[in-house]
Amino acid sequence: MNVKQMTNTMLKQKAESFGQMLYHCAKAQPKRKFHALYDKIYRPDILKTAWLKVKANKGSAGVDRLTFDYIQDEIGENNFLNSLYLKLKNQTYQPQPVKRVWIPKGNSKDMRPLGIPTIEDRVVQQATKMVIEPIFETMFKDSSYGFRPNRNAHQAMKAIRKASQKSYWVVDIDIKGYFDNIHHDKLMKLVKQRVSDRRVLKLIRQWLKVGVLDEKELKPSFLGSPQGGVISPLLANIYLNYLDTIWEKRYASLGTLVRYADDMVILCHTKKDAIQSIQILKAVFQKLELEMNLDKSRLVNIWDDKGGFDFLGFHNRKFPKRKKNGQVMYFLEHIPKKGAMKKMRQTFKDYISPRSKLVCNTMDLIDGINRKVVGMRNYYRISPIATRWLNRIDWYILELLTLHYNKRRNNKNKRSNLSIVREMTKYRLKKLSVV
């Protein structure tokens, strides 16, 4: 480890220690409002750590067209951070409009908007997040799993699996355009419950109101928090923490709420409880000025293997298991949903099949495939039964490699060399269905 790496590590540890201190202070005093936070945002260790995190996430340039390479090669990291430090300290920092791009929504032809702030704005948002997130973490409930430190989708699936042992009905909820419809004033009221520093509140409001540049047209922001902003997931969690809190205090007896950002399900014992849960959610959403998407929200019976629901890329359904005494019991399992299977196939097809890859030896593609396989396997193989579905992707990869192998040799029989490719890749190609 060189001197620069050692310095960065020390600064990161210092920033993390400060975050832990804030967390313990907020935990010890649940009603305390923090009023002196702004100067912590431009602390050198906080700013530097924020820069390193933003740089590690990569991403494209915002409306100012400044890229990471340009900042490092032309401006210099230290000059960039020193300039940002002075802007924040002198309170001359002004966020720039968010650049809007449109990306495919899942596997459909629908497009969803993604906001790209400038790198400068991303760094300040990351620094602000590092300062205020530990405070709000003390308020967040155990039912929330998305975009939180030390919490992930697998923990959410584990909570669902546990709740399913005594639940036979699932309320699968979709919020219509959640990130686009967050009410700014109500969000700021929730932020003010723990933060009273006016300068920090001004920063957050500026990011909400800064506007969006969509095809050279600047559109003002009256609602919502742009997806793509570093601080947006935290603000989204603060907004829906109101729902989590109400549910935990008054309605936990109706069912188990599991929420991952704006995706949520409630697992209930009876249909009556599930229907009542829907009415309660509608009332809470009305209070937050949100709308339940009735076309995508569902009430599902999971008594046996006839019904299931999709959540976080998984299709969740109870499968039968026969015990030694011959009795058949149903247990919830998680398998990749149809859209996830289609996306996995498309990912490998896009990597292996382009004509530009024909110059590559078939075996040269293995390392890139393996990196994708490991990531997908780590995510989707959380139930033993999932191997049946993942095995289909393994075969699909072999078929793509066989096509690649045959095309390089102008072989018209596209499946004739499948056995050869299987033998070639036997000890190098990783599989999704096995560890």
CSV table of C-alpha atoms in Angstrom, one decimal:
chain,number,residue,atom,x,y,z
A,1,MET,CA,0.0,0.0,0.0
A,2,ASN,CA,1.5,3.3,-1.1
A,3,VAL,CA,1.4,6.6,0.9
A,4,LYS,CA,-1.7,7.9,-1.1
A,5,GLN,CA,-3.6,4.7,-0.4
A,6,MET,CA,-2.7,4.9,3.3
A,7,THR,CA,-3.8,8.5,3.5
A,8,ASN,CA,-7.1,7.7,1.8
A,9,THR,CA,-7.7,4.8,4.1
A,10,MET,CA,-7.0,6.9,7.2
A,11,LEU,CA,-9.4,9.6,6.0
A,12,LYS,CA,-12.1,7.0,5.3
A,13,GLN,CA,-11.7,5.5,8.8
A,14,LYS,CA,-11.9,9.0,10.3
A,15,ALA,CA,-15.1,9.8,8.4
A,16,GLU,CA,-16.6,6.4,9.4
A,17,SER,CA,-15.7,7.1,13.1
A,18,PHE,CA,-17.5,10.4,12.8
A,19,GLY,CA,-20.6,8.7,11.4
A,20,GLN,CA,-20.6,6.2,14.2
A,21,MET,CA,-20.4,9.0,16.7
A,22,LEU,CA,-23.3,10.7,15.2
A,23,TYR,CA,-25.3,7.5,15.1
A,24,HIS,CA,-24.7,6.9,18.8
A,25,CYS,CA,-25.6,10.5,19.7
A,26,ALA,CA,-28.9,10.2,17.7
A,27,LYS,CA,-29.6,6.8,19.2
A,28,ALA,CA,-29.1,8.0,22.8
A,29,GLN,CA,-31.3,11.1,22.2
A,30,PRO,CA,-34.2,10.1,20.0
A,31,LYS,CA,-35.9,13.5,20.1
A,32,ARG,CA,-32.7,15.6,19.6
A,33,LYS,CA,-32.6,17.9,16.6
A,34,PHE,CA,-29.1,18.4,15.2
A,35,HIS,CA,-28.4,22.0,14.4
A,36,ALA,CA,-24.7,22.2,13.7
A,37,LEU,CA,-24.1,19.8,10.7
A,38,TYR,CA,-23.3,22.0,7.7
A,39,ASP,CA,-19.6,22.6,8.6
A,40,LYS,CA,-19.2,18.8,8.9
A,41,ILE,CA,-20.1,18.4,5.2
A,42,TYR,CA,-17.0,20.2,4.0
A,43,ARG,CA,-14.6,18.6,6.5
A,44,PRO,CA,-11.6,17.4,4.4
A,45,ASP,CA,-12.0,13.8,5.5
A,46,ILE,CA,-15.7,13.8,4.6
A,47,LEU,CA,-15.2,15.5,1.3
A,48,LYS,CA,-12.3,13.3,0.3
A,49,THR,CA,-14.2,10.1,1.2
A,50,ALA,CA,-17.3,11.3,-0.6
A,51,TRP,CA,-15.1,11.9,-3.7
A,52,LEU,CA,-13.7,8.4,-3.6
A,53,LYS,CA,-17.1,6.8,-3.2
A,54,VAL,CA,-18.5,8.8,-6.1
A,55,LYS,CA,-15.5,8.1,-8.3
A,56,ALA,CA,-15.8,4.3,-7.5
A,57,ASN,CA,-19.4,4.3,-8.7
A,58,LYS,CA,-18.2,5.9,-12.0
A,59,GLY,CA,-21.1,7.2,-14.0
A,60,SER,CA,-21.3,9.8,-16.8
A,61,ALA,CA,-21.0,13.6,-16.8
A,62,GLY,CA,-23.8,15.9,-15.9
A,63,VAL,CA,-24.9,19.1,-17.6
A,64,ASP,CA,-21.5,20.7,-17.2
A,65,ARG,CA,-19.9,17.8,-19.2
A,66,LEU,CA,-17.1,17.4,-16.7
A,67,THR,CA,-15.9,13.8,-16.5
A,68,PHE,CA,-13.8,12.0,-13.9
A,69,ASP,CA,-10.9,11.8,-16.4
A,70,TYR,CA,-11.0,15.5,-17.1
A,71,ILE,CA,-11.1,16.3,-13.3
A,72,GLN,CA,-8.2,14.1,-12.6
A,73,ASP,CA,-6.1,14.9,-15.6
A,74,GLU,CA,-6.8,18.6,-16.2
A,75,ILE,CA,-8.1,20.1,-13.0
A,76,GLY,CA,-6.6,17.7,-10.4
A,77,GLU,CA,-8.4,16.0,-7.5
A,78,ASN,CA,-6.9,18.3,-4.9
A,79,ASN,CA,-7.8,21.4,-6.8
A,80,PHE,CA,-11.3,20.2,-7.4
A,81,LEU,CA,-11.8,19.3,-3.7
A,82,ASN,CA,-10.2,22.6,-2.5
A,83,SER,CA,-12.5,24.6,-4.8
A,84,LEU,CA,-15.5,22.7,-3.5
A,85,TYR,CA,-14.4,23.1,0.0
A,86,LEU,CA,-14.3,26.9,-0.4
A,87,LYS,CA,-17.7,27.0,-2.2
A,88,LEU,CA,-19.3,25.2,0.7
A,89,LYS,CA,-17.5,27.1,3.4
A,90,ASN,CA,-18.3,30.5,1.9
A,91,GLN,CA,-21.9,29.2,1.1
A,92,THR,CA,-21.5,30.0,-2.6
A,93,TYR,CA,-22.1,26.5,-3.8
A,94,GLN,CA,-25.1,26.3,-6.2
A,95,PRO,CA,-26.3,22.9,-7.6
A,96,GLN,CA,-26.8,22.6,-11.3
A,97,PRO,CA,-29.8,21.1,-13.1
A,98,VAL,CA,-30.0,17.4,-13.4
A,99,LYS,CA,-29.5,15.9,-16.8
A,100,ARG,CA,-32.3,13.5,-17.7
A,101,VAL,CA,-31.7,10.4,-19.7
A,102,TRP,CA,-34.2,7.6,-20.5
A,103,ILE,CA,-33.4,4.0,-20.0
A,104,PRO,CA,-35.4,0.8,-20.6
A,105,LYS,CA,-37.6,-0.2,-17.7
A,106,GLY,CA,-36.9,-3.8,-16.9
A,107,ASN,CA,-37.5,-6.0,-20.0
A,108,SER,CA,-40.3,-4.0,-21.4
A,109,LYS,CA,-40.3,-1.3,-24.1
A,110,ASP,CA,-41.3,1.3,-21.5
A,111,MET,CA,-38.7,3.8,-20.5
A,112,ARG,CA,-38.0,5.3,-17.1
A,113,PRO,CA,-36.2,8.6,-16.4
A,114,LEU,CA,-32.8,8.7,-14.8
A,115,GLY,CA,-31.4,11.9,-13.4
A,116,ILE,CA,-27.6,12.5,-13.6
A,117,PRO,CA,-26.3,15.3,-11.4
A,118,THR,CA,-22.9,16.8,-12.1
A,119,ILE,CA,-20.0,15.2,-10.4
A,120,GLU,CA,-19.6,18.2,-8.1
A,121,ASP,CA,-23.2,17.9,-7.0
A,122,ARG,CA,-22.8,14.1,-6.5
A,123,VAL,CA,-19.8,14.7,-4.2
A,124,VAL,CA,-21.7,17.2,-2.1
A,125,GLN,CA,-24.7,15.0,-2.0
A,126,GLN,CA,-22.5,12.0,-0.9
A,127,ALA,CA,-20.9,14.2,1.8
A,128,THR,CA,-24.3,15.3,3.1
A,129,LYS,CA,-25.6,11.8,3.1
A,130,MET,CA,-22.6,10.6,5.1
A,131,VAL,CA,-23.4,13.3,7.7
A,132,ILE,CA,-27.2,12.9,8.0
A,133,GLU,CA,-27.7,9.2,7.2
A,134,PRO,CA,-26.4,8.0,10.6
A,135,ILE,CA,-29.0,10.2,12.3
A,136,PHE,CA,-31.9,8.9,10.3
A,137,GLU,CA,-30.7,5.3,10.6
A,138,THR,CA,-31.8,5.4,14.3
A,139,MET,CA,-35.3,6.2,13.1
A,140,PHE,CA,-35.7,3.7,10.4
A,141,LYS,CA,-37.6,0.5,11.1
A,142,ASP,CA,-36.6,-3.2,10.7
A,143,SER,CA,-39.1,-3.6,7.9
A,144,SER,CA,-37.0,-1.4,5.6
A,145,TYR,CA,-34.2,-3.0,3.7
A,146,GLY,CA,-33.4,-1.0,0.6
A,147,PHE,CA,-30.4,1.4,0.3
A,148,ARG,CA,-29.4,1.2,3.9
A,149,PRO,CA,-26.0,0.3,5.4
A,150,ASN,CA,-25.5,-3.4,6.2
A,151,ARG,CA,-29.0,-4.2,4.7
A,152,ASN,CA,-29.7,-5.9,1.4
A,153,ALA,CA,-32.3,-7.8,-0.7
A,154,HIS,CA,-31.4,-11.2,0.7
A,155,GLN,CA,-32.3,-10.1,4.2
A,156,ALA,CA,-35.6,-8.9,2.9
A,157,MET,CA,-36.2,-12.3,1.2
A,158,LYS,CA,-35.3,-14.0,4.5
A,159,ALA,CA,-37.9,-11.9,6.4
A,160,ILE,CA,-40.5,-12.8,3.8
A,161,ARG,CA,-39.6,-16.5,4.1
A,162,LYS,CA,-39.9,-16.4,7.9
A,163,ALA,CA,-43.2,-14.5,7.8
A,164,SER,CA,-44.6,-16.9,5.2
A,165,GLN,CA,-44.6,-19.8,7.7
A,166,LYS,CA,-47.7,-18.3,9.3
A,167,SER,CA,-49.1,-16.3,6.4
A,168,TYR,CA,-51.3,-17.3,3.6
A,169,TRP,CA,-52.1,-14.0,1.9
A,170,VAL,CA,-49.7,-11.4,0.4
A,171,VAL,CA,-50.5,-7.8,-0.4
A,172,ASP,CA,-48.1,-6.9,-3.3
A,173,ILE,CA,-48.1,-3.1,-3.5
A,174,ASP,CA,-46.8,-0.9,-6.3
A,175,ILE,CA,-46.7,2.9,-5.9
A,176,LYS,CA,-47.4,4.8,-9.1
A,177,GLY,CA,-44.3,6.9,-10.0
A,178,TYR,CA,-43.0,7.0,-6.4
A,179,PHE,CA,-39.8,9.0,-7.0
A,180,ASP,CA,-41.6,11.4,-9.3
A,181,ASN,CA,-44.3,12.2,-6.8
A,182,ILE,CA,-42.6,12.8,-3.4
A,183,HIS,CA,-44.1,16.0,-2.0
A,184,HIS,CA,-41.3,18.4,-1.2
A,185,ASP,CA,-42.9,20.2,1.7
A,186,LYS,CA,-44.0,17.0,3.4
A,187,LEU,CA,-40.5,15.5,2.9
A,188,MET,CA,-38.8,18.6,4.4
A,189,LYS,CA,-41.1,18.3,7.4
A,190,LEU,CA,-39.9,14.8,8.0
A,191,VAL,CA,-36.3,15.8,7.5
A,192,LYS,CA,-36.8,18.6,10.1
A,193,GLN,CA,-37.8,16.1,12.7
A,194,ARG,CA,-34.0,15.4,13.3
A,195,VAL,CA,-32.2,18.1,11.4
A,196,SER,CA,-32.6,21.8,12.3
A,197,ASP,CA,-29.5,23.2,10.6
A,198,ARG,CA,-31.0,25.7,8.1
A,199,ARG,CA,-28.0,25.5,5.8
A,200,VAL,CA,-28.3,21.7,5.4
A,201,LEU,CA,-32.1,22.1,4.9
A,202,LYS,CA,-31.4,24.7,2.2
A,203,LEU,CA,-29.0,22.3,0.4
A,204,ILE,CA,-31.6,19.5,0.3
A,205,ARG,CA,-34.4,21.8,-0.8
A,206,GLN,CA,-32.1,23.2,-3.6
A,207,TRP,CA,-31.5,19.7,-4.9
A,208,LEU,CA,-35.2,19.0,-4.9
A,209,LYS,CA,-36.0,22.3,-6.7
A,210,VAL,CA,-33.0,22.6,-9.0
A,211,GLY,CA,-34.9,21.4,-12.1
A,212,VAL,CA,-34.2,18.8,-14.9
A,213,LEU,CA,-32.6,19.4,-18.2
A,214,ASP,CA,-34.5,17.2,-20.7
A,215,GLU,CA,-33.4,17.5,-24.3
A,216,LYS,CA,-32.1,21.0,-23.8
A,217,GLU,CA,-35.3,22.1,-22.1
A,218,LEU,CA,-35.1,23.1,-18.5
A,219,LYS,CA,-38.1,21.8,-16.6
A,220,PRO,CA,-38.8,23.0,-13.0
A,221,SER,CA,-39.2,20.5,-10.2
A,222,PHE,CA,-42.3,20.8,-8.1
A,223,LEU,CA,-42.6,17.2,-7.0
A,224,GLY,CA,-40.3,14.2,-6.7
A,225,SER,CA,-36.6,13.4,-6.2
A,226,PRO,CA,-34.6,12.5,-9.3
A,227,GLN,CA,-33.7,8.9,-9.6
A,228,GLY,CA,-29.9,8.8,-10.0
A,229,GLY,CA,-29.1,11.4,-7.3
A,230,VAL,CA,-26.8,10.1,-4.6
A,231,ILE,CA,-29.0,11.4,-1.8
A,232,SER,CA,-32.4,10.4,-3.5
A,233,PRO,CA,-32.6,6.9,-2.0
A,234,LEU,CA,-32.1,8.3,1.6
A,235,LEU,CA,-34.7,10.9,1.0
A,236,ALA,CA,-37.1,8.2,-0.3
A,237,ASN,CA,-36.5,6.2,2.8
A,238,ILE,CA,-37.2,9.2,5.0
A,239,TYR,CA,-40.5,9.8,3.2
A,240,LEU,CA,-41.7,6.2,3.5
A,241,ASN,CA,-40.4,5.8,7.0
A,242,TYR,CA,-43.7,7.5,8.0
A,243,LEU,CA,-45.5,4.5,6.6
A,244,ASP,CA,-43.1,2.1,8.4
A,245,THR,CA,-43.6,3.9,11.7
A,246,ILE,CA,-47.4,4.0,11.5
A,247,TRP,CA,-47.5,0.3,10.6
A,248,GLU,CA,-45.2,-0.8,13.4
A,249,LYS,CA,-47.1,1.3,16.0
A,250,ARG,CA,-50.7,0.5,15.1
A,251,TYR,CA,-51.1,-2.3,12.5
A,252,ALA,CA,-48.3,-4.8,12.9
A,253,SER,CA,-50.9,-7.3,14.1
A,254,LEU,CA,-52.4,-7.4,10.6
A,255,GLY,CA,-49.3,-8.7,8.9
A,256,THR,CA,-45.6,-8.4,8.3
A,257,LEU,CA,-44.5,-5.4,6.3
A,258,VAL,CA,-41.3,-5.9,4.2
A,259,ARG,CA,-40.2,-2.8,2.2
A,260,TYR,CA,-37.3,-2.3,-0.2
A,261,ALA,CA,-37.3,1.4,-1.2
A,262,ASP,CA,-40.7,1.8,-2.9
A,263,ASP,CA,-41.2,-2.0,-3.4
A,264,MET,CA,-43.2,-3.5,-0.6
A,265,VAL,CA,-45.3,-6.5,0.4
A,266,ILE,CA,-47.4,-7.3,3.5
A,267,LEU,CA,-47.8,-11.0,4.5
A,268,CYS,CA,-51.0,-11.6,6.3
A,269,HIS,CA,-52.6,-14.7,8.0
A,270,THR,CA,-56.1,-14.2,6.7
A,271,LYS,CA,-57.8,-12.6,3.7
A,272,LYS,CA,-59.7,-10.2,6.0
A,273,ASP,CA,-56.4,-8.9,7.4
A,274,ALA,CA,-55.0,-8.5,3.9
A,275,ILE,CA,-58.0,-6.5,2.7
A,276,GLN,CA,-57.9,-4.3,5.8
A,277,SER,CA,-54.2,-3.8,5.1
A,278,ILE,CA,-54.9,-2.5,1.6
A,279,GLN,CA,-57.4,0.1,3.0
A,280,ILE,CA,-54.8,1.3,5.6
A,281,LEU,CA,-52.1,1.6,2.9
A,282,LYS,CA,-54.5,3.7,0.7
A,283,ALA,CA,-55.1,6.0,3.7
A,284,VAL,CA,-51.4,6.4,4.4
A,285,PHE,CA,-50.6,7.0,0.8
A,286,GLN,CA,-53.3,9.7,0.6
A,287,LYS,CA,-51.7,11.4,3.6
A,288,LEU,CA,-48.3,11.3,1.7
A,289,GLU,CA,-50.0,12.4,-1.5
A,290,LEU,CA,-49.0,9.1,-3.2
A,291,GLU,CA,-51.1,6.8,-5.3
A,292,MET,CA,-51.4,3.0,-5.3
A,293,ASN,CA,-51.0,1.5,-8.7
A,294,LEU,CA,-54.1,-0.6,-8.9
A,295,ASP,CA,-53.1,-2.2,-12.1
A,296,LYS,CA,-49.9,-3.6,-10.7
A,297,SER,CA,-50.9,-4.1,-7.0
A,298,ARG,CA,-52.2,-7.6,-6.2
A,299,LEU,CA,-53.7,-9.7,-3.5
A,300,VAL,CA,-52.2,-13.2,-3.7
A,301,ASN,CA,-53.1,-16.5,-2.0
A,302,ILE,CA,-50.0,-18.4,-1.1
A,303,TRP,CA,-51.7,-21.3,0.7
A,304,ASP,CA,-50.2,-23.8,-1.8
A,305,ASP,CA,-48.2,-23.8,-5.0
A,306,LYS,CA,-51.0,-22.3,-7.2
A,307,GLY,CA,-50.2,-18.6,-6.5
A,308,GLY,CA,-47.1,-16.6,-6.1
A,309,PHE,CA,-45.7,-13.0,-6.3
A,310,ASP,CA,-42.7,-11.2,-7.7
A,311,PHE,CA,-40.4,-9.2,-5.5
A,312,LEU,CA,-36.8,-7.9,-6.0
A,313,GLY,CA,-36.3,-10.1,-9.1
A,314,PHE,CA,-37.6,-13.3,-7.6
A,315,HIS,CA,-40.8,-15.2,-8.1
A,316,ASN,CA,-41.9,-16.3,-4.6
A,317,ARG,CA,-44.2,-19.3,-4.4
A,318,LYS,CA,-44.7,-22.2,-2.0
A,319,PHE,CA,-43.5,-25.6,-3.2
A,320,PRO,CA,-44.6,-29.0,-1.8
A,321,LYS,CA,-42.3,-31.1,0.2
A,322,ARG,CA,-43.2,-34.6,1.4
A,323,LYS,CA,-42.1,-35.5,4.9
A,324,LYS,CA,-41.1,-39.0,6.1
A,325,ASN,CA,-44.6,-39.7,7.4
A,326,GLY,CA,-46.0,-39.0,3.9
A,327,GLN,CA,-47.5,-35.6,4.8
A,328,VAL,CA,-47.2,-32.9,2.2
A,329,MET,CA,-46.1,-29.5,3.5
A,330,TYR,CA,-45.7,-26.2,1.5
A,331,PHE,CA,-42.7,-24.0,2.0
A,332,LEU,CA,-41.9,-20.7,0.3
A,333,GLU,CA,-39.0,-20.7,-2.2
A,334,HIS,CA,-37.5,-18.0,-4.4
A,335,ILE,CA,-36.8,-18.6,-8.0
A,336,PRO,CA,-35.7,-16.0,-10.7
A,337,LYS,CA,-38.8,-14.4,-12.1
A,338,LYS,CA,-39.5,-14.5,-15.9
A,339,GLY,CA,-38.2,-11.0,-16.5
A,340,ALA,CA,-35.0,-11.9,-14.6
A,341,MET,CA,-34.5,-15.0,-16.7
A,342,LYS,CA,-35.0,-13.0,-19.9
A,343,LYS,CA,-32.6,-10.3,-18.7
A,344,MET,CA,-29.9,-12.9,-17.9
A,345,ARG,CA,-30.2,-14.5,-21.3
A,346,GLN,CA,-30.0,-11.0,-22.9
A,347,THR,CA,-26.9,-10.1,-20.9
A,348,PHE,CA,-25.0,-13.2,-22.1
A,349,LYS,CA,-26.2,-12.8,-25.6
A,350,ASP,CA,-25.1,-9.2,-25.7
A,351,TYR,CA,-21.7,-10.3,-24.5
A,352,ILE,CA,-21.1,-13.3,-26.6
A,353,SER,CA,-23.0,-12.8,-29.9
A,354,PRO,CA,-21.9,-9.5,-31.4
A,355,ARG,CA,-20.0,-9.8,-34.7
A,356,SER,CA,-17.1,-7.9,-33.2
A,357,LYS,CA,-16.5,-10.8,-30.8
A,358,LEU,CA,-15.9,-13.2,-33.7
A,359,VAL,CA,-12.2,-12.1,-33.7
A,360,CYS,CA,-12.0,-13.6,-30.2
A,361,ASN,CA,-11.1,-17.2,-29.5
A,362,THR,CA,-14.1,-18.9,-27.8
A,363,MET,CA,-12.1,-19.7,-24.7
A,364,ASP,CA,-11.1,-16.0,-24.5
A,365,LEU,CA,-14.7,-15.1,-23.6
A,366,ILE,CA,-14.7,-17.3,-20.5
A,367,ASP,CA,-13.3,-14.8,-18.0
A,368,GLY,CA,-15.9,-12.1,-18.9
A,369,ILE,CA,-18.7,-14.7,-18.7
A,370,ASN,CA,-17.5,-16.0,-15.3
A,371,ARG,CA,-17.6,-12.5,-13.8
A,372,LYS,CA,-21.2,-12.1,-14.8
A,373,VAL,CA,-22.0,-15.7,-13.7
A,374,VAL,CA,-20.6,-15.2,-10.2
A,375,GLY,CA,-22.6,-12.0,-9.6
A,376,MET,CA,-25.9,-13.5,-10.8
A,377,ARG,CA,-25.3,-16.7,-8.9
A,378,ASN,CA,-24.6,-14.9,-5.7
A,379,TYR,CA,-27.9,-13.0,-6.1
A,380,TYR,CA,-30.3,-15.6,-7.4
A,381,ARG,CA,-29.2,-18.9,-5.9
A,382,ILE,CA,-30.7,-18.4,-2.4
A,383,SER,CA,-33.1,-21.3,-2.7
A,384,PRO,CA,-32.0,-24.9,-3.6
A,385,ILE,CA,-34.9,-25.1,-6.0
A,386,ALA,CA,-33.6,-22.1,-7.9
A,387,THR,CA,-30.9,-24.4,-9.5
A,388,ARG,CA,-33.5,-25.8,-11.8
A,389,TRP,CA,-34.1,-22.4,-13.4
A,390,LEU,CA,-30.4,-21.4,-13.3
A,391,ASN,CA,-29.4,-24.6,-15.0
A,392,ARG,CA,-31.4,-23.4,-18.1
A,393,ILE,CA,-29.2,-20.3,-18.3
A,394,ASP,CA,-26.1,-22.5,-18.0
A,395,TRP,CA,-27.3,-24.4,-21.1
A,396,TYR,CA,-28.1,-21.2,-22.9
A,397,ILE,CA,-24.5,-20.0,-22.3
A,398,LEU,CA,-23.2,-23.2,-23.8
A,399,GLU,CA,-25.4,-22.8,-26.8
A,400,LEU,CA,-24.2,-19.3,-27.4
A,401,LEU,CA,-20.6,-20.4,-27.1
A,402,THR,CA,-21.3,-23.2,-29.6
A,403,LEU,CA,-22.8,-20.7,-32.0
A,404,HIS,CA,-19.7,-18.5,-31.6
A,405,TYR,CA,-17.4,-21.5,-32.1
A,406,ASN,CA,-19.2,-22.6,-35.2
A,407,LYS,CA,-19.4,-19.2,-36.7
A,408,ARG,CA,-15.6,-18.8,-36.4
A,409,ARG,CA,-15.3,-22.0,-38.4
A,410,ASN,CA,-18.2,-21.3,-40.9
A,411,ASN,CA,-20.0,-24.4,-39.6
A,412,LYS,CA,-23.6,-24.4,-40.8
A,413,ASN,CA,-24.7,-27.0,-38.2
A,414,LYS,CA,-25.0,-24.6,-35.3
A,415,ARG,CA,-25.4,-27.4,-32.7
A,416,SER,CA,-23.0,-30.0,-34.0
A,417,ASN,CA,-20.1,-28.9,-31.8
A,418,LEU,CA,-21.9,-28.6,-28.5
A,419,SER,CA,-20.1,-31.6,-27.0
A,420,ILE,CA,-16.8,-30.1,-28.1
A,421,VAL,CA,-17.5,-26.8,-26.5
A,422,ARG,CA,-18.7,-28.5,-23.3
A,423,GLU,CA,-15.4,-30.4,-23.1
A,424,MET,CA,-13.4,-27.3,-23.9
A,425,THR,CA,-15.0,-25.2,-21.2
A,426,LYS,CA,-15.5,-28.0,-18.6
A,427,TYR,CA,-12.9,-26.8,-16.1
A,428,ARG,CA,-12.9,-23.1,-16.8
A,429,LEU,CA,-16.6,-22.0,-17.3
A,430,LYS,CA,-18.4,-21.4,-14.1
A,431,LYS,CA,-22.1,-22.3,-13.7
A,432,LEU,CA,-25.0,-20.5,-12.2
A,433,SER,CA,-26.6,-23.6,-10.9
A,434,VAL,CA,-23.6,-24.9,-8.8
A,435,VAL,CA,-21.1,-23.3,-6.4
